[in-house]
PDB file of N, CA and C in Angstrom:
ATOM      1  N   MET A   1      -5.508 -24.016  15.952  1.00  0.00           N
ATOM      2  CA  MET A   1      -5.836 -22.717  16.618  1.00  0.00           C
ATOM      3  C   MET A   1      -7.287 -22.490  16.577  1.00  0.00           C
ATOM      4  N   LEU A   2      -7.625 -22.583  15.211  1.00  0.00           N
ATOM      5  CA  LEU A   2      -9.025 -22.006  14.966  1.00  0.00           C
ATOM      6  C   LEU A   2     -10.233 -22.948  15.302  1.00  0.00           C
ATOM      7  N   ASP A   3      -9.901 -24.035  15.839  1.00  0.00           N
ATOM      8  CA  ASP A   3     -10.574 -25.140  16.477  1.00  0.00           C
ATOM      9  C   ASP A   3     -11.024 -24.544  17.920  1.00  0.00           C
ATOM     10  N   LEU A   4      -9.951 -23.764  18.548  1.00  0.00           N
ATOM     11  CA  LEU A   4     -10.073 -23.419  19.809  1.00  0.00           C
ATOM     12  C   LEU A   4     -11.185 -21.842  19.645  1.00  0.00           C
ATOM     13  N   LEU A   5     -10.643 -21.245  18.940  1.00  0.00           N
ATOM     14  CA  LEU A   5     -11.657 -19.844  18.727  1.00  0.00           C
ATOM     15  C   LEU A   5     -12.988 -20.217  18.289  1.00  0.00           C
ATOM     16  N   THR A   6     -13.274 -21.144  17.530  1.00  0.00           N
ATOM     17  CA  THR A   6     -14.508 -21.392  16.968  1.00  0.00           C
ATOM     18  C   THR A   6     -15.678 -21.496  18.137  1.00  0.00           C
ATOM     19  N   PRO A   7     -15.719 -22.323  18.995  1.00  0.00           N
ATOM     20  CA  PRO A   7     -16.856 -22.100  20.086  1.00  0.00           C
ATOM     21  C   PRO A   7     -16.852 -20.950  20.903  1.00  0.00           C
ATOM     22  N   LEU A   8     -15.774 -20.161  20.962  1.00  0.00           N
ATOM     23  CA  LEU A   8     -15.497 -19.033  21.588  1.00  0.00           C
ATOM     24  C   LEU A   8     -16.603 -17.906  21.180  1.00  0.00           C
ATOM     25  N   LEU A   9     -16.175 -17.792  19.697  1.00  0.00           N
ATOM     26  CA  LEU A   9     -16.804 -16.951  18.970  1.00  0.00           C
ATOM     27  C   LEU A   9     -18.149 -17.098  18.654  1.00  0.00           C
ATOM     28  N   THR A  10     -18.590 -18.286  18.241  1.00  0.00           N
ATOM     29  CA  THR A  10     -20.114 -18.333  18.220  1.00  0.00           C
ATOM     30  C   THR A  10     -20.858 -18.459  18.948  1.00  0.00           C
ATOM     31  N   ASP A  11     -20.366 -19.067  20.212  1.00  0.00           N
ATOM     32  CA  ASP A  11     -21.156 -18.775  21.724  1.00  0.00           C
ATOM     33  C   ASP A  11     -21.376 -17.547  22.207  1.00  0.00           C
ATOM     34  N   ALA A  12     -20.482 -16.797  22.096  1.00  0.00           N
ATOM     35  CA  ALA A  12     -20.213 -15.467  22.506  1.00  0.00           C
ATOM     36  C   ALA A  12     -21.140 -14.227  21.811  1.00  0.00           C
ATOM     37  N   THR A  13     -20.749 -13.973  20.574  1.00  0.00           N
ATOM     38  CA  THR A  13     -21.135 -12.964  20.091  1.00  0.00           C
ATOM     39  C   THR A  13     -21.581 -13.409  18.476  1.00  0.00           C
ATOM     40  N   GLY A  14     -20.992 -14.229  17.955  1.00  0.00           N
ATOM     41  CA  GLY A  14     -21.494 -14.667  16.625  1.00  0.00           C
ATOM     42  C   GLY A  14     -20.626 -14.044  15.644  1.00  0.00           C
ATOM     43  N   PRO A  15     -21.529 -13.477  14.577  1.00  0.00           N
ATOM     44  CA  PRO A  15     -20.612 -12.948  13.192  1.00  0.00           C
ATOM     45  C   PRO A  15     -19.998 -11.648  13.542  1.00  0.00           C
ATOM     46  N   ALA A  16     -20.496 -10.889  14.517  1.00  0.00           N
ATOM     47  CA  ALA A  16     -19.546  -9.615  14.576  1.00  0.00           C
ATOM     48  C   ALA A  16     -18.524  -9.894  15.392  1.00  0.00           C
ATOM     49  N   ALA A  17     -18.223 -10.995  16.063  1.00  0.00           N
ATOM     50  CA  ALA A  17     -16.812 -11.295  16.551  1.00  0.00           C
ATOM     51  C   ALA A  17     -15.833 -11.867  15.607  1.00  0.00           C
ATOM     52  N   TRP A  18     -16.577 -12.631  14.335  1.00  0.00           N
ATOM     53  CA  TRP A  18     -15.630 -12.906  13.309  1.00  0.00           C
ATOM     54  C   TRP A  18     -15.078 -11.594  12.580  1.00  0.00           C
ATOM     55  N   ILE A  19     -16.155 -10.583  12.365  1.00  0.00           N
ATOM     56  CA  ILE A  19     -15.652  -9.452  11.379  1.00  0.00           C
ATOM     57  C   ILE A  19     -14.517  -8.750  12.247  1.00  0.00           C
ATOM     58  N   VAL A  20     -14.852  -8.594  13.554  1.00  0.00           N
ATOM     59  CA  VAL A  20     -13.748  -7.830  14.417  1.00  0.00           C
ATOM     60  C   VAL A  20     -12.420  -8.866  14.262  1.00  0.00           C
ATOM     61  N   VAL A  21     -12.661  -9.763  14.266  1.00  0.00           N
ATOM     62  CA  VAL A  21     -11.442 -10.970  14.260  1.00  0.00           C
ATOM     63  C   VAL A  21     -10.581 -10.701  12.933  1.00  0.00           C
ATOM     64  N   GLY A  22     -11.489 -10.597  11.925  1.00  0.00           N
ATOM     65  CA  GLY A  22     -11.005 -10.535  10.437  1.00  0.00           C
ATOM     66  C   GLY A  22     -10.328  -9.144  10.284  1.00  0.00           C
ATOM     67  N   VAL A  23     -10.753  -7.875  10.821  1.00  0.00           N
ATOM     68  CA  VAL A  23     -10.385  -6.710  10.448  1.00  0.00           C
ATOM     69  C   VAL A  23      -8.868  -6.573  11.447  1.00  0.00           C
ATOM     70  N   ILE A  24      -9.034  -7.191  12.480  1.00  0.00           N
ATOM     71  CA  ILE A  24      -7.550  -7.110  13.294  1.00  0.00           C
ATOM     72  C   ILE A  24      -6.373  -8.198  12.790  1.00  0.00           C
ATOM     73  N   VAL A  25      -6.861  -9.312  12.214  1.00  0.00           N
ATOM     74  CA  VAL A  25      -5.994 -10.021  11.260  1.00  0.00           C
ATOM     75  C   VAL A  25      -5.428  -9.399  10.225  1.00  0.00           C
ATOM     76  N   THR A  26      -6.432  -8.981   9.469  1.00  0.00           N
ATOM     77  CA  THR A  26      -5.944  -8.084   8.196  1.00  0.00           C
ATOM     78  C   THR A  26      -5.095  -7.000   8.470  1.00  0.00           C
ATOM     79  N   PHE A  27      -5.397  -6.272   9.445  1.00  0.00           N
ATOM     80  CA  PHE A  27      -4.469  -5.016  10.152  1.00  0.00           C
ATOM     81  C   PHE A  27      -2.976  -5.688  10.335  1.00  0.00           C
ATOM     82  N   LEU A  28      -3.079  -6.692  11.280  1.00  0.00           N
ATOM     83  CA  LEU A  28      -1.800  -7.118  11.643  1.00  0.00           C
ATOM     84  C   LEU A  28      -1.008  -7.848  10.364  1.00  0.00           C
ATOM     85  N   PHE A  29      -1.497  -8.367   9.299  1.00  0.00           N
ATOM     86  CA  PHE A  29      -0.934  -8.767   8.044  1.00  0.00           C
ATOM     87  C   PHE A  29      -0.465  -7.408   7.438  1.00  0.00           C
ATOM     88  N   PHE A  30      -1.114  -6.665   7.235  1.00  0.00           N
ATOM     89  CA  PHE A  30      -0.573  -5.183   6.506  1.00  0.00           C
ATOM     90  C   PHE A  30       0.837  -4.601   7.502  1.00  0.00           C
ATOM     91  N   VAL A  31       0.693  -4.908   8.510  1.00  0.00           N
ATOM     92  CA  VAL A  31       1.856  -4.156   9.236  1.00  0.00           C
ATOM     93  C   VAL A  31       2.940  -4.834   9.178  1.00  0.00           C
ATOM     94  N   GLY A  32       2.667  -6.227   9.267  1.00  0.00           N
ATOM     95  CA  GLY A  32       3.953  -7.309   8.993  1.00  0.00           C
ATOM     96  C   GLY A  32       4.520  -7.141   7.472  1.00  0.00           C
ATOM     97  N   VAL A  33       3.773  -7.055   6.837  1.00  0.00           N
ATOM     98  CA  VAL A  33       4.115  -6.883   5.274  1.00  0.00           C
ATOM     99  C   VAL A  33       4.955  -5.721   5.174  1.00  0.00           C
ATOM    100  N   THR A  34       4.271  -4.703   5.586  1.00  0.00           N
ATOM    101  CA  THR A  34       5.142  -3.177   5.410  1.00  0.00           C
ATOM    102  C   THR A  34       6.299  -3.406   6.362  1.00  0.00           C
ATOM    103  N   LEU A  35       6.254  -4.049   7.381  1.00  0.00           N
ATOM    104  CA  LEU A  35       7.331  -4.058   8.277  1.00  0.00           C
ATOM    105  C   LEU A  35       8.666  -4.673   7.476  1.00  0.00           C
ATOM    106  N   PHE A  36       8.303  -5.958   6.973  1.00  0.00           N
ATOM    107  CA  PHE A  36       9.146  -6.811   6.072  1.00  0.00           C
ATOM    108  C   PHE A  36       9.946  -6.039   4.798  1.00  0.00           C
ATOM    109  N   VAL A  37       8.918  -5.357   4.038  1.00  0.00           N
ATOM    110  CA  VAL A  37       9.537  -4.451   3.110  1.00  0.00           C
ATOM    111  C   VAL A  37      10.268  -3.273   3.479  1.00  0.00           C
ATOM    112  N   ALA A  38      10.029  -2.782   4.887  1.00  0.00           N
ATOM    113  CA  ALA A  38      10.861  -1.743   5.074  1.00  0.00           C
ATOM    114  C   ALA A  38      12.153  -2.106   5.677  1.00  0.00           C
ATOM    115  N   LEU A  39      12.162  -3.241   6.093  1.00  0.00           N
ATOM    116  CA  LEU A  39      13.503  -4.088   6.677  1.00  0.00           C
ATOM    117  C   LEU A  39      14.453  -4.683   5.537  1.00  0.00           C
ATOM    118  N   PHE A  40      13.712  -5.189   4.682  1.00  0.00           N
ATOM    119  CA  PHE A  40      14.340  -6.089   3.852  1.00  0.00           C
ATOM    120  C   PHE A  40      14.230  -5.981   2.301  1.00  0.00           C
ATOM    121  N   SER A  41      13.791  -4.764   1.788  1.00  0.00           N
ATOM    122  CA  SER A  41      13.471  -4.652   0.406  1.00  0.00           C
ATOM    123  C   SER A  41      14.975  -4.020  -0.010  1.00  0.00           C
ATOM    124  N   PRO A  42      15.182  -4.481  -1.400  1.00  0.00           N
ATOM    125  CA  PRO A  42      16.581  -4.053  -2.009  1.00  0.00           C
ATOM    126  C   PRO A  42      16.147  -2.574  -2.581  1.00  0.00           C
ATOM    127  N   ASP A  43      15.188  -2.627  -2.854  1.00  0.00           N
ATOM    128  CA  ASP A  43      14.570  -1.078  -3.572  1.00  0.00           C
ATOM    129  C   ASP A  43      14.485  -0.221  -2.461  1.00  0.00           C
ATOM    130  N   LYS A  44      15.394   0.765  -2.472  1.00  0.00           N
ATOM    131  CA  LYS A  44      15.539   1.933  -1.624  1.00  0.00           C
ATOM    132  C   LYS A  44      14.427   2.746  -1.400  1.00  0.00           C
ATOM    133  N   THR A  45      13.776   3.141  -2.717  1.00  0.00           N
ATOM    134  CA  THR A  45      12.560   4.031  -2.790  1.00  0.00           C
ATOM    135  C   THR A  45      11.388   3.103  -1.979  1.00  0.00           C
ATOM    136  N   ARG A  46      11.265   1.733  -2.281  1.00  0.00           N
ATOM    137  CA  ARG A  46      10.058   1.133  -1.656  1.00  0.00           C
ATOM    138  C   ARG A  46      10.468   0.948  -0.376  1.00  0.00           C
ATOM    139  N   ALA A  47      11.495   0.700   0.074  1.00  0.00           N
ATOM    140  CA  ALA A  47      11.861   0.630   1.510  1.00  0.00           C
ATOM    141  C   ALA A  47      11.374   1.809   2.297  1.00  0.00           C
ATOM    142  N   ASP A  48      11.780   3.041   1.659  1.00  0.00           N
ATOM    143  CA  ASP A  48      11.474   4.221   2.528  1.00  0.00           C
ATOM    144  C   ASP A  48      10.085   4.664   2.339  1.00  0.00           C
ATOM    145  N   ARG A  49       9.089   4.060   1.370  1.00  0.00           N
ATOM    146  CA  ARG A  49       8.016   4.299   1.482  1.00  0.00           C
ATOM    147  C   ARG A  49       7.272   3.528   2.559  1.00  0.00           C
ATOM    148  N   ALA A  50       7.498   2.413   2.566  1.00  0.00           N
ATOM    149  CA  ALA A  50       7.140   1.501   3.931  1.00  0.00           C
ATOM    150  C   ALA A  50       7.683   1.895   5.289  1.00  0.00           C
ATOM    151  N   HIS A  51       8.717   2.756   5.365  1.00  0.00           N
ATOM    152  CA  HIS A  51       9.181   3.255   6.394  1.00  0.00           C
ATOM    153  C   HIS A  51       8.037   4.445   6.744  1.00  0.00           C
ATOM    154  N   ARG A  52       7.879   5.354   5.825  1.00  0.00           N
ATOM    155  CA  ARG A  52       7.156   6.546   6.094  1.00  0.00           C
ATOM    156  C   ARG A  52       5.829   5.944   6.348  1.00  0.00           C
ATOM    157  N   ILE A  53       5.278   4.848   5.715  1.00  0.00           N
ATOM    158  CA  ILE A  53       3.942   3.990   6.210  1.00  0.00           C
ATOM    159  C   ILE A  53       3.992   3.835   7.792  1.00  0.00           C
ATOM    160  N   LEU A  54       4.932   3.320   7.958  1.00  0.00           N
ATOM    161  CA  LEU A  54       4.836   2.735   9.463  1.00  0.00           C
ATOM    162  C   LEU A  54       5.036   3.966  10.336  1.00  0.00           C
ATOM    163  N   ARG A  55       5.872   4.829  10.010  1.00  0.00           N
ATOM    164  CA  ARG A  55       5.873   6.086  10.841  1.00  0.00           C
ATOM    165  C   ARG A  55       4.536   6.838  11.044  1.00  0.00           C
ATOM    166  N   GLU A  56       4.005   7.123  10.099  1.00  0.00           N
ATOM    167  CA  GLU A  56       2.697   7.649  10.072  1.00  0.00           C
ATOM    168  C   GLU A  56       1.505   6.787  10.852  1.00  0.00           C
ATOM    169  N   LEU A  57       1.679   5.410  10.907  1.00  0.00           N
ATOM    170  CA  LEU A  57       0.976   4.529  11.431  1.00  0.00           C
ATOM    171  C   LEU A  57       1.296   4.672  12.935  1.00  0.00           C
ATOM    172  N   LEU A  58       2.421   4.589  13.267  1.00  0.00           N
ATOM    173  CA  LEU A  58       2.878   4.843  14.890  1.00  0.00           C
ATOM    174  C   LEU A  58       2.471   6.430  15.498  1.00  0.00           C
ATOM    175  N   ALA A  59       2.441   7.350  14.539  1.00  0.00           N
ATOM    176  CA  ALA A  59       2.021   8.481  14.978  1.00  0.00           C
ATOM    177  C   ALA A  59       0.481   8.605  15.208  1.00  0.00           C
ATOM    178  N   THR A  60      -0.244   7.689  14.271  1.00  0.00           N
ATOM    179  CA  THR A  60      -1.651   7.713  14.795  1.00  0.00           C
ATOM    180  C   THR A  60      -2.100   7.019  16.071  1.00  0.00           C
ATOM    181  N   PHE A  61      -1.089   6.086  16.469  1.00  0.00           N
ATOM    182  CA  PHE A  61      -1.418   5.533  17.504  1.00  0.00           C
ATOM    183  C   PHE A  61      -0.741   5.982  18.895  1.00  0.00           C
ATOM    184  N   THR A  62      -0.099   7.037  18.873  1.00  0.00           N
ATOM    185  CA  THR A  62       0.886   7.713  19.928  1.00  0.00           C
ATOM    186  C   THR A  62       0.012   8.524  20.279  1.00  0.00           C
ATOM    187  N   PHE A  63      -0.071   8.651  21.782  1.00  0.00           N
ATOM    188  CA  PHE A  63      -0.857   9.879  22.521  1.00  0.00           C
ATOM    189  C   PHE A  63       0.023  10.628  22.961  1.00  0.00           C
ATOM    190  N   ARG A  64      -0.437  11.643  22.825  1.00  0.00           N
ATOM    191  CA  ARG A  64       0.517  12.924  23.237  1.00  0.00           C
ATOM    192  C   ARG A  64      -0.109  13.878  24.032  1.00  0.00           C
ATOM    193  N   ARG A  65       0.440  14.247  25.344  1.00  0.00           N
ATOM    194  CA  ARG A  65      -0.365  15.131  26.212  1.00  0.00           C
ATOM    195  C   ARG A  65      -0.139  16.746  25.721  1.00  0.00           C
ATOM    196  N   ARG A  66      -1.350  17.397  25.708  1.00  0.00           N
ATOM    197  CA  ARG A  66      -1.534  18.584  25.590  1.00  0.00           C
ATOM    198  C   ARG A  66      -1.144  19.642  26.602  1.00  0.00           C
ATOM    199  N   ARG A  67      -0.362  20.547  26.548  1.00  0.00           N
ATOM    200  CA  ARG A  67       0.117  21.238  27.825  1.00  0.00           C
ATOM    201  C   ARG A  67      -0.757  22.392  27.692  1.00  0.00           C
TER     202      ARG A  67
END
């Protein structure tokens, strides 16, 4: 898959695109690990902490209309 992305990223925008891709991949990895811990951790304290992190993250990306 990286072979498919390399020509697109080097031709289009260069290093800035790699930085953006790196940030997005890191963020998705963080969310995936946190979700895994929240769902499958046998330690209740750790699972609750991961659940709170995911709820705060969801609140950050939830748009609410103001009346």
